[in-house]
Short mmCIF file of C-alpha atoms and ligand atoms in Angstrom, two decimals:
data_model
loop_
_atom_site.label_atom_id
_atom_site.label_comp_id
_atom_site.label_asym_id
_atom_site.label_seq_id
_atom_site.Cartn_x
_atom_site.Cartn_y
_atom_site.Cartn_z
CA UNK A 215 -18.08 -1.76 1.45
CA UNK A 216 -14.42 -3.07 2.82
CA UNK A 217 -12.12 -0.12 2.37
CA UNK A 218 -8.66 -0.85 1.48
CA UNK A 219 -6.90 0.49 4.05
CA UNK A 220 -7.42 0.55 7.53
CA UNK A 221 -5.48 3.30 9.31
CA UNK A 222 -5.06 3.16 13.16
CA UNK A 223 -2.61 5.10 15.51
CA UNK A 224 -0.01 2.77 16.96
CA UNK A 225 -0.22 4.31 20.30
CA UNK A 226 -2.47 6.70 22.91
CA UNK A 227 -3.25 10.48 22.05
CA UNK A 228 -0.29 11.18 24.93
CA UNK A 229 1.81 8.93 23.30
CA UNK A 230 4.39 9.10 20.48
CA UNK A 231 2.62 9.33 16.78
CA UNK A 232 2.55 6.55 14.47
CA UNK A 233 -0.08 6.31 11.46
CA UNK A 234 0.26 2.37 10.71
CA UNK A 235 -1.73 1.71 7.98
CA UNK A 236 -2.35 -2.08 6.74
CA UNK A 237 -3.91 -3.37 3.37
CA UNK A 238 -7.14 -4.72 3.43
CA UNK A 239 -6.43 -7.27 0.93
CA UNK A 240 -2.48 -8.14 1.11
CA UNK A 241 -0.04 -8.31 3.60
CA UNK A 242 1.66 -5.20 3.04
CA UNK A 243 1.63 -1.57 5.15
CA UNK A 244 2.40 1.82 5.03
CA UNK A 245 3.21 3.97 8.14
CA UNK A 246 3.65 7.82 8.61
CA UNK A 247 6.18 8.69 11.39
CA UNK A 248 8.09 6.54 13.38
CA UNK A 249 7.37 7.01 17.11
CA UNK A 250 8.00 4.58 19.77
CA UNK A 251 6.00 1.55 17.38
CA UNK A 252 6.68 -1.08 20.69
CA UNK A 253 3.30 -1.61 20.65
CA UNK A 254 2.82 -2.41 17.22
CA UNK A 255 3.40 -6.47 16.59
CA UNK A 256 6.72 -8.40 14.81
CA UNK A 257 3.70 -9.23 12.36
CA UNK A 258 2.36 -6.01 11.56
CA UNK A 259 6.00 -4.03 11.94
CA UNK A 260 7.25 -7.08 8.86
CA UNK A 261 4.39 -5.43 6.73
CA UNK A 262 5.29 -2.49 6.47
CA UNK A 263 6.96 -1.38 2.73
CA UNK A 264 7.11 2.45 3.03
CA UNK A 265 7.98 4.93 5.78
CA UNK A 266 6.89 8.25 5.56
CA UNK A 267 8.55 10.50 8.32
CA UNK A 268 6.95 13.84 8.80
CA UNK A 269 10.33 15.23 10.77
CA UNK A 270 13.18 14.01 12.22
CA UNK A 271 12.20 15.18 16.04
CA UNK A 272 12.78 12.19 18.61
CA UNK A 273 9.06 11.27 19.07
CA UNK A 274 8.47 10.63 15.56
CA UNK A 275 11.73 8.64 14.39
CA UNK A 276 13.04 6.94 17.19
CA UNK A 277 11.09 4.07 16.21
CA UNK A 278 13.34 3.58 13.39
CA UNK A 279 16.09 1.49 15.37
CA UNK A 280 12.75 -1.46 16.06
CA UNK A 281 12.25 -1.64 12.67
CA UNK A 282 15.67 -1.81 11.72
CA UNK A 283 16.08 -4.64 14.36
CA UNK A 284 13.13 -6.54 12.97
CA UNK A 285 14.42 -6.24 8.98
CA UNK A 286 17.82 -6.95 10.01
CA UNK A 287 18.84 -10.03 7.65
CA UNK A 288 15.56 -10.36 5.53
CA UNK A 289 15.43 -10.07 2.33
CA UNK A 290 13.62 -6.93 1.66
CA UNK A 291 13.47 -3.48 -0.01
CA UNK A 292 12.28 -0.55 2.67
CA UNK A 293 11.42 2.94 1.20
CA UNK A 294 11.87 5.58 3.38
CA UNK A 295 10.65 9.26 2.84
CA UNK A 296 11.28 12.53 5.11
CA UNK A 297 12.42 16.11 4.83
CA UNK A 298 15.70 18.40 4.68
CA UNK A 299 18.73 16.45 6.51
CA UNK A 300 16.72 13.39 6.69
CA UNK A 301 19.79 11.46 4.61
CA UNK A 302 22.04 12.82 7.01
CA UNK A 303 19.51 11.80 9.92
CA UNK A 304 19.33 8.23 8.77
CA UNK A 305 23.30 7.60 7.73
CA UNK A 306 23.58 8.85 11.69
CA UNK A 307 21.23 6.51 13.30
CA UNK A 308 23.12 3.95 10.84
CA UNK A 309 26.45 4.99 12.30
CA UNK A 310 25.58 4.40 15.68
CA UNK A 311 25.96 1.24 15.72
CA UNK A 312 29.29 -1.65 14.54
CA UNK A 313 28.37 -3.44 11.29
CA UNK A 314 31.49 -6.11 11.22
CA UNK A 315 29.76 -9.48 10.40
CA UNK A 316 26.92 -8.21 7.97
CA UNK A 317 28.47 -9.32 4.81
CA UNK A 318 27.85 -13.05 6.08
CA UNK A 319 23.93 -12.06 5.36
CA UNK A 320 23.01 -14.07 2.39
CA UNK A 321 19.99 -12.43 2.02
CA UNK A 322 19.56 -9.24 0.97
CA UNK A 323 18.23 -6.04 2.74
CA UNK A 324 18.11 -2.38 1.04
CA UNK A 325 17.26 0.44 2.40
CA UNK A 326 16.08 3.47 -0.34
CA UNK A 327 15.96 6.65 1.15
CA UNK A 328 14.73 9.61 -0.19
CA UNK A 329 14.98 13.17 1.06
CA UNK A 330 12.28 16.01 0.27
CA UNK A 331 12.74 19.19 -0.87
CA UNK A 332 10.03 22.12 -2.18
CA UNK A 333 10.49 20.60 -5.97
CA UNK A 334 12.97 17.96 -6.20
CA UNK A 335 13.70 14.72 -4.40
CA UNK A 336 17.26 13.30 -3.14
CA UNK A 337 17.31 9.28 -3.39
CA UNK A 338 20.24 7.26 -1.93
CA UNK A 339 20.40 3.32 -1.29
CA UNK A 340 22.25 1.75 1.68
CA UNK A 341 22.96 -2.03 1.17
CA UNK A 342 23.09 -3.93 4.81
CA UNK A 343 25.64 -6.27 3.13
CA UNK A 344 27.62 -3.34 2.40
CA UNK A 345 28.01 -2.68 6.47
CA UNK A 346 25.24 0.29 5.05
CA UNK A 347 27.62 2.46 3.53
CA UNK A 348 25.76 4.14 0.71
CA UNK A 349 25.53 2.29 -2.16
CA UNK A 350 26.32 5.48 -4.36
CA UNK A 351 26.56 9.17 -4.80
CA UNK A 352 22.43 10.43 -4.13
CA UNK A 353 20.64 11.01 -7.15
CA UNK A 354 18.27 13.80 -8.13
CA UNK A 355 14.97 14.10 -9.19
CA UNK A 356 12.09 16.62 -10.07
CA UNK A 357 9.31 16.66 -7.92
CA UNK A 358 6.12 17.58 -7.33
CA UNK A 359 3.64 16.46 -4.29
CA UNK A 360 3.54 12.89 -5.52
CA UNK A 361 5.84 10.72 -3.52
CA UNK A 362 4.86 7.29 -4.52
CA UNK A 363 2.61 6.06 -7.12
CA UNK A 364 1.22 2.63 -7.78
CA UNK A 365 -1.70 1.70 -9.59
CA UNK A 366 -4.25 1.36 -7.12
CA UNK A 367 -3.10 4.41 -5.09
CA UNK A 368 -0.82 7.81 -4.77
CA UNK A 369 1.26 8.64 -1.50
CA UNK A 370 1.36 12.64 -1.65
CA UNK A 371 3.06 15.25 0.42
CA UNK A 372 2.96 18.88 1.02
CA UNK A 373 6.67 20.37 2.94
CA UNK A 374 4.80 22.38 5.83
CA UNK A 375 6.53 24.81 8.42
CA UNK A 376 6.94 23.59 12.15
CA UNK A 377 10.15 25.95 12.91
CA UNK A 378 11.92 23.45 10.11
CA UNK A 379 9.99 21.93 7.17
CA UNK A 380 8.10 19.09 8.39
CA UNK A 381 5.93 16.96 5.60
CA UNK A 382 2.20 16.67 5.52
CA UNK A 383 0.71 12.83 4.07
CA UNK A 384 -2.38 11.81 1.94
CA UNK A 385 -2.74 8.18 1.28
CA UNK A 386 -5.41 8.18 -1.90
CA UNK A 387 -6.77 4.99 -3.46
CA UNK A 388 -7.30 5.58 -7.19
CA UNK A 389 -11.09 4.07 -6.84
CA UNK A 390 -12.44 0.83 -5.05
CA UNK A 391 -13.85 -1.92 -6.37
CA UNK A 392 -16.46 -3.10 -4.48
CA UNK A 393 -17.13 -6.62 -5.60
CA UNK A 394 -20.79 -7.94 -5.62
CA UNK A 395 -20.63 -11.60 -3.89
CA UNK A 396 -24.08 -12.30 -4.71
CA UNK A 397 -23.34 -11.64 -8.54
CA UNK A 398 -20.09 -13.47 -7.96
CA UNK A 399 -22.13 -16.75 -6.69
CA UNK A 400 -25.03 -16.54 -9.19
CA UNK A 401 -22.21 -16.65 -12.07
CA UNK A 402 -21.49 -20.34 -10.06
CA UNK A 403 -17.77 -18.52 -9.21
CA UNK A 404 -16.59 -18.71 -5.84
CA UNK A 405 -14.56 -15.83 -3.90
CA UNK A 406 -10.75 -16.57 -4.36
CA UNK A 407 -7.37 -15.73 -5.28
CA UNK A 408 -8.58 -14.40 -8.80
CA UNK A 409 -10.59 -11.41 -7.69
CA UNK A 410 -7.06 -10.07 -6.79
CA UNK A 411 -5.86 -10.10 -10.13
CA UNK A 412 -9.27 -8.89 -11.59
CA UNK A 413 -8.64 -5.95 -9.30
CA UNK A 414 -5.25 -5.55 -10.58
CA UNK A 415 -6.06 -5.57 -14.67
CA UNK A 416 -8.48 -2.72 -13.63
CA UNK A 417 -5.96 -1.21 -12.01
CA UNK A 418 -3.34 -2.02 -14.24
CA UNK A 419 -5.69 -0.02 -17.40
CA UNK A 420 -6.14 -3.49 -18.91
CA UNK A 421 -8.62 -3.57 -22.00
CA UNK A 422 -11.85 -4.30 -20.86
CA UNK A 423 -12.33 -5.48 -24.06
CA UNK A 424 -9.70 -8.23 -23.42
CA UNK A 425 -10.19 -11.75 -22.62
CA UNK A 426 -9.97 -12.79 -18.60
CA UNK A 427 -9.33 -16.11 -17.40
CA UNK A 428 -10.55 -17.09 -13.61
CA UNK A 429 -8.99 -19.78 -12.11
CA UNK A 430 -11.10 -20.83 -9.29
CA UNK A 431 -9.99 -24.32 -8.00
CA UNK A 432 -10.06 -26.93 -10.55
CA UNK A 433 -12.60 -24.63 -12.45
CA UNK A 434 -11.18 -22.47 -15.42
CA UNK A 435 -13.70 -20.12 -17.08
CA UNK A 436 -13.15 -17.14 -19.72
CA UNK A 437 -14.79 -13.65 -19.37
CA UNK A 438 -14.42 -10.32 -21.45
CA UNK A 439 -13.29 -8.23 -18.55
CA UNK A 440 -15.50 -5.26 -19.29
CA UNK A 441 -18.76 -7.59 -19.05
CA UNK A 442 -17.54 -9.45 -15.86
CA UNK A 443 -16.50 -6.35 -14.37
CA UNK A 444 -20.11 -5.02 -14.91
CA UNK A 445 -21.73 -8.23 -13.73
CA UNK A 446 -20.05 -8.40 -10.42
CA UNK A 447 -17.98 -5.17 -9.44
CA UNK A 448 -19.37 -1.48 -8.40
CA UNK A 449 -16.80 0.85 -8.90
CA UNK A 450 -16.65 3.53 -6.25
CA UNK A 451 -14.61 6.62 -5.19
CA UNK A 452 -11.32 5.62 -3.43
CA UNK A 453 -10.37 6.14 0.38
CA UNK A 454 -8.28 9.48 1.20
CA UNK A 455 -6.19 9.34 4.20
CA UNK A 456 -3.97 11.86 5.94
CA UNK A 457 -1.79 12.66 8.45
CA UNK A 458 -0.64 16.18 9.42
CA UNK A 459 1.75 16.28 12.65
CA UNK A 460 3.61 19.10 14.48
CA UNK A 461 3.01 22.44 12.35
CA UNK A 462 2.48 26.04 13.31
CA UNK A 463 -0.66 27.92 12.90
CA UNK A 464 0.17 30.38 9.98
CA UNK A 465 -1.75 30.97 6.45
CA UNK A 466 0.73 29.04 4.15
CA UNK A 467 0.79 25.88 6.17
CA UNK A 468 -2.95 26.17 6.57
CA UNK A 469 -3.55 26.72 2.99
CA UNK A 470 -1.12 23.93 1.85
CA UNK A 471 -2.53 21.25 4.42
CA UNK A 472 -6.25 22.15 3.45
CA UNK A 473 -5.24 21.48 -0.25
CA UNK A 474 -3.61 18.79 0.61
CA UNK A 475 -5.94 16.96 3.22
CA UNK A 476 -8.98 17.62 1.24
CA UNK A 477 -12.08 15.76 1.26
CA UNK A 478 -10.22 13.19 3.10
CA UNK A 479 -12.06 10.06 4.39
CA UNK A 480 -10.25 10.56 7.73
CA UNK A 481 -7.79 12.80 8.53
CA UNK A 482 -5.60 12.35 11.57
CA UNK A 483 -4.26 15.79 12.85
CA UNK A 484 -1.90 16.96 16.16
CA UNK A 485 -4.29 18.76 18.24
CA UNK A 486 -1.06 19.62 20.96
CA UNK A 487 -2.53 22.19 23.14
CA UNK A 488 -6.04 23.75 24.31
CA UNK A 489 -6.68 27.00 22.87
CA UNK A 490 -6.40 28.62 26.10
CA UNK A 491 -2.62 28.05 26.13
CA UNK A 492 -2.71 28.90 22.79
CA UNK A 493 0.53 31.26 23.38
CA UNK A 494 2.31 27.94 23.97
CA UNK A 495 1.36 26.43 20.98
CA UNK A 496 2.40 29.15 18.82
CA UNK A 497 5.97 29.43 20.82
CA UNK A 498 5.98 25.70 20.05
CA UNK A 499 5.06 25.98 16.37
CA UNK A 500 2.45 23.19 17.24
CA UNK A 501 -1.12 23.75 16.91
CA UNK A 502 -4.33 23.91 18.77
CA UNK A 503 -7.24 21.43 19.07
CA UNK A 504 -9.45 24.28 18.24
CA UNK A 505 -7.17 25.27 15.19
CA UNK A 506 -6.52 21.10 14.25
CA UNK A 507 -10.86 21.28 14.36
CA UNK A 508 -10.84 24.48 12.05
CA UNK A 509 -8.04 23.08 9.19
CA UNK A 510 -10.31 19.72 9.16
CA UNK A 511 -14.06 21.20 8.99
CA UNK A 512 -12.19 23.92 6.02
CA UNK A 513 -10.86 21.10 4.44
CA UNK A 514 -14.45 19.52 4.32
CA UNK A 515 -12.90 15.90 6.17
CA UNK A 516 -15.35 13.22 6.76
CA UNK A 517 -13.63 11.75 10.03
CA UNK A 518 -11.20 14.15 12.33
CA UNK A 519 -9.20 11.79 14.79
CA UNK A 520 -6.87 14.64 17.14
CA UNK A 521 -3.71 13.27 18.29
CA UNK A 522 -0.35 14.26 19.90
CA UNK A 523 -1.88 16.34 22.97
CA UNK A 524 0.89 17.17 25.13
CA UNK A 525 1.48 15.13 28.60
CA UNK A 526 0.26 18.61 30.47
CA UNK A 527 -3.33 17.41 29.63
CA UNK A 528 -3.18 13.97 31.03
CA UNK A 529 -6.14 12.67 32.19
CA UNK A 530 -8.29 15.79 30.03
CA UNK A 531 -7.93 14.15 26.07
CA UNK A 532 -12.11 14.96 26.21
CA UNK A 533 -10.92 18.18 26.65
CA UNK A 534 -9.20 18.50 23.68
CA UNK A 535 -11.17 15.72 21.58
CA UNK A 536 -14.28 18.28 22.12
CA UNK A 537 -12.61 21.39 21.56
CA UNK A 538 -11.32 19.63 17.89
CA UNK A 539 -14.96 18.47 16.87
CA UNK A 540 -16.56 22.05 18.24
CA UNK A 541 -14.26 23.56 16.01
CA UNK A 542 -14.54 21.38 13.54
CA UNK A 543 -18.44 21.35 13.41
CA UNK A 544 -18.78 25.32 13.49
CA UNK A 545 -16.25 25.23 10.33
CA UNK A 546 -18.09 22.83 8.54
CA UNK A 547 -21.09 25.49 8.96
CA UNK A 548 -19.26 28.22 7.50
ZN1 ZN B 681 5.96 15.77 17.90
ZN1 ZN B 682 8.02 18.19 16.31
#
């Protein structure tokens, strides 16, 4: 099976966190928290649709200004997600620098951003033509835990407590279609652009009792969709991905990230400090490898990946890598 999406940490455990998370099957991205993204290519950075900050802290935004840089003059629509303040975060970043000139731009770059609160959501749209004054007065919504929605898959968030409220992310793919090559051969098809948009009218609720035309070079043939998608697809449980950074160790943020992060695929968590120094981590509001290994063997995870482990530990990650899969193995048990 391909998954979908194929998460990866833009930089080092020591380094500053990123969750960059490309599509399998289009050139498009997701990424949870802005760190230093250097690292990450022109390429992948241009991918990216939807930004998903977990707090405003320097190590986890500052990356904003290289993707900014990148965008600049594009035409493009960038999404942009993060907690309490976070408007007032991003219209400073955007005042920092002189905008004279912009209006020359003839194409067209928007930025959407959207702050998070317990149960509603603050939206706001900054036009670079418009030097990136705001566009309007921010509108309000109703909210609850789901932050995007498409068909094939659901960004959610849970606000957690790290001294100020800091978001949790799960990534969850509706269900994956798995398509059978061998079954796509003997039907004298050949792989191509059209398996895309048989994905999509599954996605997209189409009646599988409706008619489905592939166009596969100069071949054109007509299926029911229901009967093709028996002949040559295995439908499968989607991937769950999720990223948890900087939070203390209390019952309600452990309660809402286990909800949250459950029966994840892979679940990426900050494992800052060895249990031993566990005093600092709690005067820190950050958590321990041991505790990060607890959270993901409660929540029943299938892959743990700690990250974020603070620079007093360089050179002894295995130290905290084993404390987070001891912990996480004896919690499994329980
Ligand atoms: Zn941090
Ligand atoms: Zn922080």
């Amino acid at each position: 099976m391909r998954p979908s999406f194929l998460p990866r940490l833009v930089n080092g455990p020591f380094d500053d966190p990123s969750l960059f998370i490309p599509f399998f099957f289009e050139k498009r991205a997701v990424i949870f928290d802005l760190g230093d993204i250097y690292s990450l290519s022109p390429r992948d950075i241009l991918k990216i649709s939807h930004i998903f900050i977990s707090h405003t802290h320097m190590d986890h935004f500052i990356g904003f200004d290289r993707l900014l840089r990148l965008v600049l003059g594009r035409d493009q629509d960038l999404y942009l997600f993060g907690p309490e303040n976070f408007i007032k975060n991003v219209e400073g970043k955007l005042a920092g620098y002189s905008w004279n000139l912009v209006e020359n731009y003839t194409n067209q770059l928007i930025l959407h951003v959207t702050e998070v609160h317990e149960d509603y959501l603050l939206t706001k749209d900054y036009i670079c033509q418009n030097e990136f004054l705001p566009d309007s007065k921010e509108v309000k919504h109703a909210f609850k835990e789901t932050l995007l929605k498409e068909p094939s898959f659901s960004v959610l968030t849970r606000v957690l407590d790290h001294s100020l409220p800091c978001l949790g992310f799960t990534l969850e793919e509706r269900f994956h279609v798995n398509i059978i090559k061998d079954a796509v051969a003997g039907l004298g098809l050949e792989i191509g652009p059209w398996l895309a948009e048989f994905k999509q009218a599954l996605f997209n609720h189409q009646n599988p009792d409706s008619e489905f035309e592939v166009k596969c070079g100069k071949q054109q043939q007509k299926f029911i969709l229901g009967d093709l998608t028996k002949q040559i697809a295995l439908i499968t449980p989607g991937q769950k991905i999720s990223y948890i950074a900087d939070v203390a160790y209390n019952e309600s943020n452990m309660e809402n990230i286990v909800e949250l992060v459950k029966d994840s695929d892979h679940l990426f968590i900050e494992a800052s400090f060895l249990e031993k120094d566990k005093d600092v981590a709690e005067k820190k509001c950050h958590l321990t490898a041991r505790q990060a290994g607890l959270i993901a063997g409660r929540a029943r995870v299938k892959q743990l990946t700690p990250f974020h482990f603070s620079p007093r530990y360089q050179g002894q990650g295995h130290m905290l890598e084993k404390e987070a899969i001891d912990a996480y193995n004896y919690a499994l048990k329980q």
